[in-house]
XYZ file of C-alpha atoms in Angstrom:
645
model
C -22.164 -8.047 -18.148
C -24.590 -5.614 -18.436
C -27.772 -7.326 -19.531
C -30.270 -7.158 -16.557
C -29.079 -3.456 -15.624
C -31.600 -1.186 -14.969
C -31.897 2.594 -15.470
C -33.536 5.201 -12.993
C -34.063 8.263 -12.628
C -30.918 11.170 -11.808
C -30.619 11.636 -8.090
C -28.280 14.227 -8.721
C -24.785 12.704 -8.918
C -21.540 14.766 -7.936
C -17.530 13.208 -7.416
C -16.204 13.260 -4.026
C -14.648 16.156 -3.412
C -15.564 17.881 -6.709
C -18.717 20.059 -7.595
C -18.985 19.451 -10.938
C -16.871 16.615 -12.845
C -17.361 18.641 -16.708
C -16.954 21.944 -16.738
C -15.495 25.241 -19.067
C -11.577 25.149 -18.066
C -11.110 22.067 -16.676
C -7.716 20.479 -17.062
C -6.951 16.753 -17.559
C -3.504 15.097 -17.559
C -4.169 13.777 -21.371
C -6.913 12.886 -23.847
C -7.508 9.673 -21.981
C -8.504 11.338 -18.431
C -10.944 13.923 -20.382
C -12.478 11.038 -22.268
C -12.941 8.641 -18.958
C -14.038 11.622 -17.425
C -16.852 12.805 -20.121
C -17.983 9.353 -19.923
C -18.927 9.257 -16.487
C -20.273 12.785 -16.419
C -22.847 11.075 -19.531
C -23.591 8.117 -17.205
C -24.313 10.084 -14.267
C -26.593 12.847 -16.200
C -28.743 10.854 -18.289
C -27.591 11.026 -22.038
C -25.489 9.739 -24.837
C -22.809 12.103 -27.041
C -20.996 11.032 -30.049
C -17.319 12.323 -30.737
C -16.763 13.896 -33.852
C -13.073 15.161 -33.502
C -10.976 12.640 -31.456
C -7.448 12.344 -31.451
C -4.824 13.359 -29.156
C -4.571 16.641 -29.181
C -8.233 17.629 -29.920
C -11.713 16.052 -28.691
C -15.090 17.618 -29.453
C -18.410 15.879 -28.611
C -22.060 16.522 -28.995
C -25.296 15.123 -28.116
C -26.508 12.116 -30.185
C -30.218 13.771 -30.993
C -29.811 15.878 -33.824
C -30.762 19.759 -33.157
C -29.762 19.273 -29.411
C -27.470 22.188 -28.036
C -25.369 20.152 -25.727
C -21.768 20.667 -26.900
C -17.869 20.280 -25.704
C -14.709 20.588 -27.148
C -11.592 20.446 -24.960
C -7.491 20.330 -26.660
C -4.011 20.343 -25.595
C -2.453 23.413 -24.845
C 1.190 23.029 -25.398
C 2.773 25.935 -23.101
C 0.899 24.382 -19.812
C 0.961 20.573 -20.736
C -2.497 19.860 -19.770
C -5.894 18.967 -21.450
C -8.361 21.562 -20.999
C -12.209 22.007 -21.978
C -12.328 25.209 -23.657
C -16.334 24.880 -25.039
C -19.366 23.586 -23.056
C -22.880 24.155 -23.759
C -24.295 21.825 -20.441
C -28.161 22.697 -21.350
C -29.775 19.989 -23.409
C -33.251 21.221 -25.807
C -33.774 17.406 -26.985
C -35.857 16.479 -23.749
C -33.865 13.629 -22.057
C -34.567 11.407 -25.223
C -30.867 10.200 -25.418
C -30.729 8.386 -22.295
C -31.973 5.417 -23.937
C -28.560 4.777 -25.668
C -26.186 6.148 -22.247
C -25.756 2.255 -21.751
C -22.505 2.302 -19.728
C -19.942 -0.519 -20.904
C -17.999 -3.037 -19.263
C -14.579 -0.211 -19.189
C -16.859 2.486 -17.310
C -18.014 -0.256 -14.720
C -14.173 -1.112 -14.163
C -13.354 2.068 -14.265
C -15.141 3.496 -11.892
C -14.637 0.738 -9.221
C -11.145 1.031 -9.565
C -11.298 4.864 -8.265
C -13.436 3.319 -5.359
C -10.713 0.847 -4.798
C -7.830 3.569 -4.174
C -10.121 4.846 -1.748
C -11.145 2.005 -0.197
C -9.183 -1.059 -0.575
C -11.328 -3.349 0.604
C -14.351 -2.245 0.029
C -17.040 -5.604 -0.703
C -19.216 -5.956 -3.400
C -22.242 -5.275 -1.865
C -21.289 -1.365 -1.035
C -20.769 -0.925 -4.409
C -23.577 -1.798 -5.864
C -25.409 0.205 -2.928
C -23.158 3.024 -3.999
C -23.753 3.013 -7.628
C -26.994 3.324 -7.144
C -27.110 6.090 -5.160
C -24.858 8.038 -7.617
C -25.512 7.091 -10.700
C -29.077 5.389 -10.258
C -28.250 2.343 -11.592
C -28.848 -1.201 -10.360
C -26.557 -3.869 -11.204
C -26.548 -7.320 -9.129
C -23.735 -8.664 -7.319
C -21.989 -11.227 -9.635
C -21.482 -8.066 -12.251
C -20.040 -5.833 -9.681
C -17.642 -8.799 -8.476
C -16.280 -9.601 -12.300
C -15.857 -5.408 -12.250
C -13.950 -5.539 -9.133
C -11.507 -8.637 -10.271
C -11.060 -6.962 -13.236
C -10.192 -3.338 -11.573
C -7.717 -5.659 -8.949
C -5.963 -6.944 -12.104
C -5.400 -3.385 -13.514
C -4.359 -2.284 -10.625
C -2.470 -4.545 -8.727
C -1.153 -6.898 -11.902
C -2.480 -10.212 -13.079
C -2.188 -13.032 -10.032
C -1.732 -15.661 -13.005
C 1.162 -13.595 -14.645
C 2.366 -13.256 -11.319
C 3.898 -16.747 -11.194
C 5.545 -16.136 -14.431
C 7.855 -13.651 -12.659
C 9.248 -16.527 -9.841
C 12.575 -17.953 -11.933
C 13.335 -14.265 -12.386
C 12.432 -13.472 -8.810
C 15.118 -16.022 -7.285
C 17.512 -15.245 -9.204
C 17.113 -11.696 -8.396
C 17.479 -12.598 -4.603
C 20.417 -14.477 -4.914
C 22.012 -11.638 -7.076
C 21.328 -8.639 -5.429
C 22.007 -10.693 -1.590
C 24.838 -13.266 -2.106
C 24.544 -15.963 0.531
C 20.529 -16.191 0.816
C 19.217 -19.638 -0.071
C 16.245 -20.053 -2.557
C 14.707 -22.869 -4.265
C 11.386 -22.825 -6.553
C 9.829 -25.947 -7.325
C 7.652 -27.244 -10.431
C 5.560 -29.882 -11.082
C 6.084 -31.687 -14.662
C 2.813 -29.682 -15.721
C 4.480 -26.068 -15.581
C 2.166 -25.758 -12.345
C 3.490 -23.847 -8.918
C 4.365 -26.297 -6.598
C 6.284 -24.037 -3.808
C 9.355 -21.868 -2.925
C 11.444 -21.473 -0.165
C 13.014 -18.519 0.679
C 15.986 -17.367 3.025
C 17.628 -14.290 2.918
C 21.951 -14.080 3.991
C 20.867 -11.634 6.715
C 18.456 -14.195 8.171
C 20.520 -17.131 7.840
C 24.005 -14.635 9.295
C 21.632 -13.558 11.912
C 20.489 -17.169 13.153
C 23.687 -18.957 13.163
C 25.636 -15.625 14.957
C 22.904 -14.307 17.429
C 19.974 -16.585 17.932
C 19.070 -19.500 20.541
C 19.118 -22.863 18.635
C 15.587 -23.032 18.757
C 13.268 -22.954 15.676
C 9.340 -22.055 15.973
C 7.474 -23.831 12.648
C 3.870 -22.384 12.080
C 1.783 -22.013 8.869
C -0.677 -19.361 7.867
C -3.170 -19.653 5.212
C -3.235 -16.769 2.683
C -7.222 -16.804 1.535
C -5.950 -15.570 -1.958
C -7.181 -16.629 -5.481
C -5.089 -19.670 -5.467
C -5.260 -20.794 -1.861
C -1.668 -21.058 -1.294
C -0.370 -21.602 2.670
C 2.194 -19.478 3.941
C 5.176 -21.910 5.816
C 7.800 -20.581 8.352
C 10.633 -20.744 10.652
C 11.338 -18.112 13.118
C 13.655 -17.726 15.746
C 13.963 -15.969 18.547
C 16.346 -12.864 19.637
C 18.253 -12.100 22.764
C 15.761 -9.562 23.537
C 12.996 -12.151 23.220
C 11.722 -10.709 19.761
C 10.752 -12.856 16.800
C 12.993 -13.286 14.172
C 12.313 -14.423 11.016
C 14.652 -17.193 9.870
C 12.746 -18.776 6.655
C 9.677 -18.879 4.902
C 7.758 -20.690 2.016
C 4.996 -20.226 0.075
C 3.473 -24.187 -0.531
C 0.109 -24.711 -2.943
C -1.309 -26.947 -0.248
C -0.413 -27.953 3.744
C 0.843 -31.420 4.052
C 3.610 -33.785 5.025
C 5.253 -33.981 2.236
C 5.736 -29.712 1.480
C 6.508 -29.480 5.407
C 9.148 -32.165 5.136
C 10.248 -30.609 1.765
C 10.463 -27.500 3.823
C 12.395 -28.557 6.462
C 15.084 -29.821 4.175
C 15.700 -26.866 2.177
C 15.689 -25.268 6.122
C 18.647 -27.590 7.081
C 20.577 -26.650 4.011
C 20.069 -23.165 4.457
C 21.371 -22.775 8.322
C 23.960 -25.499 8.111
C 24.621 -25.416 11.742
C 25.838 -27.697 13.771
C 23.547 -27.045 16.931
C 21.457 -29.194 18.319
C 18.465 -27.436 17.232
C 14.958 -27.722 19.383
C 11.775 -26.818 17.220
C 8.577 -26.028 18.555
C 5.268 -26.238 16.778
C 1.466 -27.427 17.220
C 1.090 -30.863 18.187
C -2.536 -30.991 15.463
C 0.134 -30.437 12.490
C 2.130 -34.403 13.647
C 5.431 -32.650 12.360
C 7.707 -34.550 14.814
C 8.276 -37.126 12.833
C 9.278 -34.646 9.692
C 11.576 -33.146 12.102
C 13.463 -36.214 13.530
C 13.978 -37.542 10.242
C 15.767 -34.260 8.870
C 17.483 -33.023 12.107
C 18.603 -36.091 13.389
C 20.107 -34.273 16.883
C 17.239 -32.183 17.247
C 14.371 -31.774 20.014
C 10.899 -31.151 19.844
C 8.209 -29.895 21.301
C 4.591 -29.068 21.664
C 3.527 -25.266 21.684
C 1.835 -24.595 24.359
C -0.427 -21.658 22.691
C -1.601 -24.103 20.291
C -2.578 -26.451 23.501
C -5.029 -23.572 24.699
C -6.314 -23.375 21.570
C -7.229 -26.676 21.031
C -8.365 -26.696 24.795
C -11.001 -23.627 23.964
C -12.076 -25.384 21.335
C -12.699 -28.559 21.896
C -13.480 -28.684 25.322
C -16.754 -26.684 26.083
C -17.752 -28.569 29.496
C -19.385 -29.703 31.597
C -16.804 -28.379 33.874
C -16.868 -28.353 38.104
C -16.372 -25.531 39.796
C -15.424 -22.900 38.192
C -13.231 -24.932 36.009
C -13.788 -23.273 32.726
C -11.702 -20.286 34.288
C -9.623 -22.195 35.710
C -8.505 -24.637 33.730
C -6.056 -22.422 31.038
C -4.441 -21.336 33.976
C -3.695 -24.874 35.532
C -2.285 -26.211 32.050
C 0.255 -23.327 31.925
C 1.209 -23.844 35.183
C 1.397 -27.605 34.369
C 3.723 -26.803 31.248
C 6.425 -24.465 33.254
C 6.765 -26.403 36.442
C 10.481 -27.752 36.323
C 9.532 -30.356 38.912
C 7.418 -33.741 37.978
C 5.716 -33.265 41.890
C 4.694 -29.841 40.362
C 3.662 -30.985 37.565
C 1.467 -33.731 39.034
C -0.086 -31.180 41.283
C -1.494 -29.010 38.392
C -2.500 -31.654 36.871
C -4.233 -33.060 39.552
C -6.206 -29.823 40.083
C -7.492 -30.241 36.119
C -8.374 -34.024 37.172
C -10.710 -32.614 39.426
C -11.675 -30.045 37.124
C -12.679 -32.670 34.173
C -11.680 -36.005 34.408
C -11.898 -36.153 30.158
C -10.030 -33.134 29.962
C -7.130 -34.814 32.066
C -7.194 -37.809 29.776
C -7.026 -35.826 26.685
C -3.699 -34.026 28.002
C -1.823 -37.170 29.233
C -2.747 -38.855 25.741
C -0.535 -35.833 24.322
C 2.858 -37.568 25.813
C 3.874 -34.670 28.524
C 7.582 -35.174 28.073
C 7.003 -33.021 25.091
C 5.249 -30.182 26.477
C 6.326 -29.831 30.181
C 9.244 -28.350 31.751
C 9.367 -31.063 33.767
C 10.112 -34.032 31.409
C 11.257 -31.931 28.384
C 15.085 -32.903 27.496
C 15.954 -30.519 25.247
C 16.202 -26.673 25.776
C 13.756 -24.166 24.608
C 14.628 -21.497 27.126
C 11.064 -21.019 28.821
C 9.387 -20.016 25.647
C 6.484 -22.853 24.628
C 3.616 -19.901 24.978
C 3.972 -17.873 22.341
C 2.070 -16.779 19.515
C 4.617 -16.646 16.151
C 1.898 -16.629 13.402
C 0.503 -13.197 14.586
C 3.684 -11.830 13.409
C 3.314 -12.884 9.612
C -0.957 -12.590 10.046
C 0.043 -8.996 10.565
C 2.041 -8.328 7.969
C 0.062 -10.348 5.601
C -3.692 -9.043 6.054
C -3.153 -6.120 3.578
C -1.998 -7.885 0.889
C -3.720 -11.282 0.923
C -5.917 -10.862 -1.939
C -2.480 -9.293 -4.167
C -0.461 -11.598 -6.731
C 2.512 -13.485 -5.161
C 4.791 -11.103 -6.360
C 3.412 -8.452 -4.449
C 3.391 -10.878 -1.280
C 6.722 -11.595 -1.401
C 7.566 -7.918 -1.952
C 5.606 -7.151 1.335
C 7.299 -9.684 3.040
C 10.642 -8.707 1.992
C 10.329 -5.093 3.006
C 8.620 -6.107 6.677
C 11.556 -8.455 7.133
C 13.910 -5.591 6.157
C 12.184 -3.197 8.307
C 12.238 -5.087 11.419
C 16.124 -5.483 11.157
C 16.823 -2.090 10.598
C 14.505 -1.163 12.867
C 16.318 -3.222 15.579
C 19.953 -1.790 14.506
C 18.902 1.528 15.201
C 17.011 0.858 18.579
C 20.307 -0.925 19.847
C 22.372 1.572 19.077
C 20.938 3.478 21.711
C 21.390 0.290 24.808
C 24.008 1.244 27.086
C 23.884 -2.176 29.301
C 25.597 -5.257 29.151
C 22.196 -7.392 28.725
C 19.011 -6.626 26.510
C 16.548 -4.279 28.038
C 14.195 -7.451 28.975
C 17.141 -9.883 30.342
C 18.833 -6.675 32.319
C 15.127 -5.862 33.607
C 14.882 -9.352 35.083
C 18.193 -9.954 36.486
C 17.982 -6.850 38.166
C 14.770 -8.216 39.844
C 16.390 -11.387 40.921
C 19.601 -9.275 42.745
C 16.879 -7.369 44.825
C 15.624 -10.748 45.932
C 19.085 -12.045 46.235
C 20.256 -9.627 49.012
C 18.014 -11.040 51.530
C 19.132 -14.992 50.925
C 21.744 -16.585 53.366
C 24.830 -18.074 51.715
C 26.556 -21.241 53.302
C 30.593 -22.147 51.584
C 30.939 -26.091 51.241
C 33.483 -25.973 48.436
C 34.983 -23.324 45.859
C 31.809 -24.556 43.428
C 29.324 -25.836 45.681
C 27.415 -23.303 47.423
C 24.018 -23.407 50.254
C 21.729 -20.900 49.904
C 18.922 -20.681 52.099
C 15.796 -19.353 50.930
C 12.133 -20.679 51.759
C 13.996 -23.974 51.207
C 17.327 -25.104 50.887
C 19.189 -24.968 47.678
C 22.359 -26.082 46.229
C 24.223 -23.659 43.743
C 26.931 -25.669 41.668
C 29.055 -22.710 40.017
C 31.109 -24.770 37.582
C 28.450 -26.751 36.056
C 26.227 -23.221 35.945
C 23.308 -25.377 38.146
C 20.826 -24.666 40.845
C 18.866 -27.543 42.294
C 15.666 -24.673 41.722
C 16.651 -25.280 37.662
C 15.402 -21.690 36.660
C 19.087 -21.182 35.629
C 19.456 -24.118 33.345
C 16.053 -23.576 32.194
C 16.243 -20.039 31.280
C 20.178 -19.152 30.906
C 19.956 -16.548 33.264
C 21.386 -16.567 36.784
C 18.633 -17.353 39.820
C 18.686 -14.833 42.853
C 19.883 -17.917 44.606
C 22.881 -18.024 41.898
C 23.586 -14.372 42.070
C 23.377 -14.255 45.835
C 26.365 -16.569 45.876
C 28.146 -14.417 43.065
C 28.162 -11.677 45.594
C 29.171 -13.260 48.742
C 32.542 -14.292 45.959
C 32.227 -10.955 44.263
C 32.710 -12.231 40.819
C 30.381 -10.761 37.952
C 26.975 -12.055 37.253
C 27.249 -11.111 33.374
C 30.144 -13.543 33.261
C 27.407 -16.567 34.208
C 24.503 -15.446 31.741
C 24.549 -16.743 27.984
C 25.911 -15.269 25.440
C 22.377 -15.038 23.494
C 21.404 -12.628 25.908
C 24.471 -9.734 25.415
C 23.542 -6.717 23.571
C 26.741 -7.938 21.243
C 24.871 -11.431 20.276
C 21.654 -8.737 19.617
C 23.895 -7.039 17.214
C 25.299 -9.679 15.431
C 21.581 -11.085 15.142
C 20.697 -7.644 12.747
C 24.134 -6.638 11.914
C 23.114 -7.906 8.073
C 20.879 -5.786 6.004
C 18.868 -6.977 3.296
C 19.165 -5.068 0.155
C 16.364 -4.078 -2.111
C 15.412 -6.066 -4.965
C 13.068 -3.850 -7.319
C 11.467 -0.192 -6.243
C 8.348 -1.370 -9.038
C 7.521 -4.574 -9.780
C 5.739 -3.338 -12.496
C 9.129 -2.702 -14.423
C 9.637 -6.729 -13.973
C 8.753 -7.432 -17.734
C 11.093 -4.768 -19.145
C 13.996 -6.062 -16.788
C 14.004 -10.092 -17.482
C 14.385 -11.788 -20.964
C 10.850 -13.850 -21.372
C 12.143 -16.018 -23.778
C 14.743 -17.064 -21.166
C 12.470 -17.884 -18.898
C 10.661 -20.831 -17.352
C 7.284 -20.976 -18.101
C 4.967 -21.185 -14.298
C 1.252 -21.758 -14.133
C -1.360 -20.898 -11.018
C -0.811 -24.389 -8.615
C -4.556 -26.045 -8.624
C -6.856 -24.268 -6.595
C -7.995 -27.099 -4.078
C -11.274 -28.408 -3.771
C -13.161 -26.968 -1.052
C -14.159 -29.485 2.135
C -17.098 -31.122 1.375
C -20.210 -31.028 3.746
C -20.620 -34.483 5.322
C -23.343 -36.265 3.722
C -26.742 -36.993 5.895
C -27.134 -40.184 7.500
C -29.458 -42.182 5.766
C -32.019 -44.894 6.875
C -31.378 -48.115 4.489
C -34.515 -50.111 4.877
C -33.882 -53.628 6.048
C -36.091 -57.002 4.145
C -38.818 -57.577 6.843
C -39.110 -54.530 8.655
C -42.340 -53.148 8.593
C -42.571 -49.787 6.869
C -44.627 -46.724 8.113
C -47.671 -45.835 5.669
C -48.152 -42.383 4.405
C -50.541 -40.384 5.800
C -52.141 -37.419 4.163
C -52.941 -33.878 6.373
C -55.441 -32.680 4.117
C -58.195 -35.290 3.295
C -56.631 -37.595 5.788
C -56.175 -40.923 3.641
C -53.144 -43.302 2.822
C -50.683 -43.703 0.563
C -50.198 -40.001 -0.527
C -49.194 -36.492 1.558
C -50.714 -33.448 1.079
C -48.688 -32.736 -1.540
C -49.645 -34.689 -3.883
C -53.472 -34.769 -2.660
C -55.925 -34.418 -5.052
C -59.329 -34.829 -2.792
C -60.602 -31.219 -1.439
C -59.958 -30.254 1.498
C -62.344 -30.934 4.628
C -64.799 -28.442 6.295
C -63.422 -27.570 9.467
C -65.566 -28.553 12.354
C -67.116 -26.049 14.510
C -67.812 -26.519 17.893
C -71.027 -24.963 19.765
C -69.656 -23.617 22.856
C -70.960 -20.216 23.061
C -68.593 -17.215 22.871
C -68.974 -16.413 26.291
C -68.287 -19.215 27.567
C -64.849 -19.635 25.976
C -64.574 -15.873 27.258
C -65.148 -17.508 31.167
C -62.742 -19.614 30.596
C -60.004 -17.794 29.765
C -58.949 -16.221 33.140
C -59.529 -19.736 34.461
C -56.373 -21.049 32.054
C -54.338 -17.983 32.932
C -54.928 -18.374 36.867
C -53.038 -21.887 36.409
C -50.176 -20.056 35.037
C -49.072 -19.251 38.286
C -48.708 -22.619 39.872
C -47.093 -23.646 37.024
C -44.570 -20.991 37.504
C -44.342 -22.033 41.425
C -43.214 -25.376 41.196
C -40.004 -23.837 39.037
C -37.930 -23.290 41.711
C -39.070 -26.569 43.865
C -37.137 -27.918 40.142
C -34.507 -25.810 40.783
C -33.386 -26.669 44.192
C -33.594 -30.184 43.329
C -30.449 -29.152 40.741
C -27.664 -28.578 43.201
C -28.501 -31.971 44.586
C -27.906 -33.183 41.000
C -24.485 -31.607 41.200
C -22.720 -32.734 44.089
C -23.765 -36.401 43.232
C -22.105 -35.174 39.623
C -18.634 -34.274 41.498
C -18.848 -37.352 43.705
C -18.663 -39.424 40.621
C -15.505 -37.540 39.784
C -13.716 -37.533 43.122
C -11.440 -40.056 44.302
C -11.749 -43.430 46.121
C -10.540 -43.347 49.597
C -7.890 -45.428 50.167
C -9.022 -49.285 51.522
């Protein structure tokens, strides 16, 4: 490792937070701290020591040249349980000459990254080898400090290999210390990590009790060692929070691990719902879902739609379309009406004709309010993956052990977390749902309210609408849409003086909340580092790192494939100017440059001459420039519509 490192000279080196790292009555945990410790104090002042007593009660050390002074000698001292330097001579009378042989080792290197690592997690491998430098005056290059820092991860964190090795006992531990959670780990025939699935009893109890039957399936990529992808199912809560209902850990994203997924998902919630899932239309899982849920819905998230829009669609837009145009597909996506819908779409036709092709090619029915059959109660913006990016960015780079540990106790802190904050709700509703219902009753009190018959209801608003009590409808369709009551539902509800809670679903109560995080999840190990003392190994199945995959591959240049007949172009050379060679490969000298006679001065007359043209150059710009909004209204003709014959 340490083959091209280079000495230099002392720039005075002293530990954060510490004047001096050696010194007479120092104290030290064991023999092991004193002995790290006197080797970086050698590194960092220039000279080599021997030890001639070493063992762990006693240590003394001196300087490698004989007749040099320098001296230590540090021992245990039983009544205070400490190491402690009890002799030091710092001066040295040999004259520097044992800093040839203070070559610091592979250990010291990983050693002292690793105390730069509980500083600074994430510190990259460039500040530490500026940072070794300045304290130790040493230069090392960057593929030495980045086998040091792997090596001070493993110490510290565990080995991510070894890691997989702990799975078997892992599930089992789940399913022992939470009865009821669903886990399945599965293995290729070469011992290698092919995924696992994991849902806890709480999550599953929480789901099936509390939480609309609607499913949100994203993926996250984990940028670890082993490239592993991060799969999940989340719900949502009566208080609109995210709710994690599943996850897996797959060694690569495709169909077949999301379809796997989605099986061991079905077999875990057992419900009898009609579920509606909701995930990015780039990832084609509807057909995965239709085959495993047969009653199931789905649809297309609309935040992944924007994102796909942002990306792929740069312009040319008109108007100010590229402002615009986020706005109009939202508005597109929530209108409940197909003349709605046709009207925002409409205003992105005129926006960008390509743009409006691209969204119609990406079947609305699965994306709009409009033509959507199944129910997903308003919610086709949001974001789930931020959730788990959150709670993942810390710990990407840490065996899988350590991510599932971080995932369990996130997962466990959100539901107690939401137990205690509901204990503390006084109102019928969640704080969101009561929020907007109260709302709607303001705007309720000023609607008119017409009796036809004890269901059917006319309330008279900007427009006329129909309110159909029994079948819990409103010819507006916010209240089938979103389970909540309209203001044109609750203004009838008050003219009859019945309750408006009784007409709002059940998902929404503070009771359904409850029962959503009524289930705790119990620990499974304080220290993971105890795992090998806890399971039998020779009991266990034997799991290898999956195969790290292949990285994309830059697309290859287009060639030119030269056809029989066509004439070829000769080579020309720059230097002597012949054929058949460049000036690469020239071996004629180079020619004389010619030198014209024009006298200096004249050249000098000149000059102002050139730079007086500059000016009418730079005043026929803007007759260009005006000719450019000409250019753009013959653009947006092209784009408007015929008139009708």
């Amino acid at each position: 490792m340490f083959s091209t490192l280079k000495m230099f000279q002392w720039k005075g080196w002293l530990p954060l937070g510490k004047k001096e790292l050696l010194g007479w009555d120092r104290t030290f945990k064991n023999v092991a701290e004193f002995r790290d410790a006197l080797q970086k104090y050698s590194i960092a002042r220039r000279f080599a020591y021997r030890l001639k007593k070493n063992d762990t009660n006693r240590a003394s050390g001196r300087c490698v040249v004989e007749g040099c002074s320098w001296r230590i000698h540090a021992s245990w001292v039983e009544s205070e349980q400490v190491f402690r330097i009890k002799k030091m001579n710092k001066s040295h009378t040999c004259g520097g000459e044992s800093w040839k042989h203070a070559t610091p080792n592979k250990n010291w290197l990983v050693s002292i990254i690793k105390d730069r690592l509980r500083q600074m997690p994430r510190q990259k491998p460039r500040d530490i080898v500026n940072g070794l430098f300045q304290d130790f005056g040493m230069e090392l290059n960057y593929s030495q400090v980045w086998r040091g820092i792997e090596d001070a991860k493993e110490q510290l964190q565990g080995s991510k290999k070894e890691a997989y090795n702990l799975l078997p006992w892992f599930c089992e531990k789940i399913v022992e210390v939470n009865p009821g959670s669903f886990v399945k780990l599965s293995i290729g025939d070469d011992c290698k990590f092919q995924r696992l699935f994991v849902s806890f009893h709480a999550s599953i109890y929480g789901f099936q009790n509390g939480c609309r039957p609607i499913l949100f399936l994203d993926s996250i990529t984990l940028k670890s060692k082993y490239h592993e992808i991060l799969l999940t199912a989340t719900a949502l809560d009566g208080d609109d929070g995210f709710f994690p209902v599943s996850f897996a850990i797959v060694d690569i994203e495709n169909g077949d691990n999301w379809s796997w997924f989605l099986e061991q998902l079905k077999h875990a919630i057992s419900t009898s719902r009609s579920v509606t899932f909701v995930s990015d239309k780039e990832k084609g899982l509807m057909k995965s879902v239709l085959e495993v849920f047969e009653n199931a819905h789905h649809g297309y998230s609309i935040y992944h739609l924007l994102e796909n829009l942002r990306r792929n669609w740069k312009g040319p837009f008109h108007g100010d379309g590229k402002v615009s145009l986020p706005g109009s597909l939202v508005a597109a996506a929530h209108a409940v009406r197909l003349d709605g819908f046709r009207m925002h779409t409409e205003q992105i036709k005129r926006v960008s004709s390509k743009v409006y092709d691209w969204l119609m090619q990406i079947e609305p029915e699965f994306w709009t309010n409009a033509l959507f059959k199944g129910e997903h109660y308003n919610h086709i913006t949001v974001d789930v993956a931020a959730t788990y990016a959150d709670w993942i960015e810390e710990v990407r780079e840490l065996p899988i052990t350590r991510k599932l540990e971080v995932l369990t106790r996130n997962i466990t802190g959100l539901i107690h977390t939401c137990q205690r904050d509901s204990n503390c709700w006084t109102t019928k509703l969640t704080p969101s749902k009561e929020k907007k219902l109260q709302e709607d009753a303001f705007r309720a009190q000023f609607l008119k309210v017409l009796f036809s018959t004890d269901t059917l209801f006319e309330v008279h608003d900007d427009s006329i609408h129909v309110v159909d009590t029994e079948k819990r409808e409103c010819t507006c369709l916010e209240w089938k849409l979103t389970g909540l009551p309209c203001r044109h539902a609750i203004a009838v509800f008050k003219c009859k003086g019945s309750s408006v809670y009784d007409y709002c679903s059940k998902y929404y109560t503070v009771d359904s909340f409850c029962s959503t995080y009524s289930k705790p999840i119990l620990p499974i190990l304080d220290n993971f580092n105890d795992l090998d003392e806890e399971k039998d190994a020779s009991e266990s199945v034997q799991v290898l790192p999956p195969t790290t995959p292949r990285p994309p591959i830059q697309p290859e240049e287009k060639r030119y494939y030269y056809r029989k007949g066509e004439p070829t172009r000769v080579m020309s050379c720059s230097r002597c100017k012949g054929e058949g060679h460049n000036k690469a490969t020239c071996k004629q000298p180079a020619q004389p440059l010619e030198h014209t006679t024009t006298p200096a001065t004249a050249l000098a007359l000149d000059a102002p001459a050139l730079a007086l043209d500059a000016p009418a150059l730079a005043l026929d710009a803007p007759a260009l420039a005006l000719d450019a909004p000409a250019l753009a209204l013959d653009a947006s003709a092209l784009d408007a519509p015929s008139p009708c014959p």
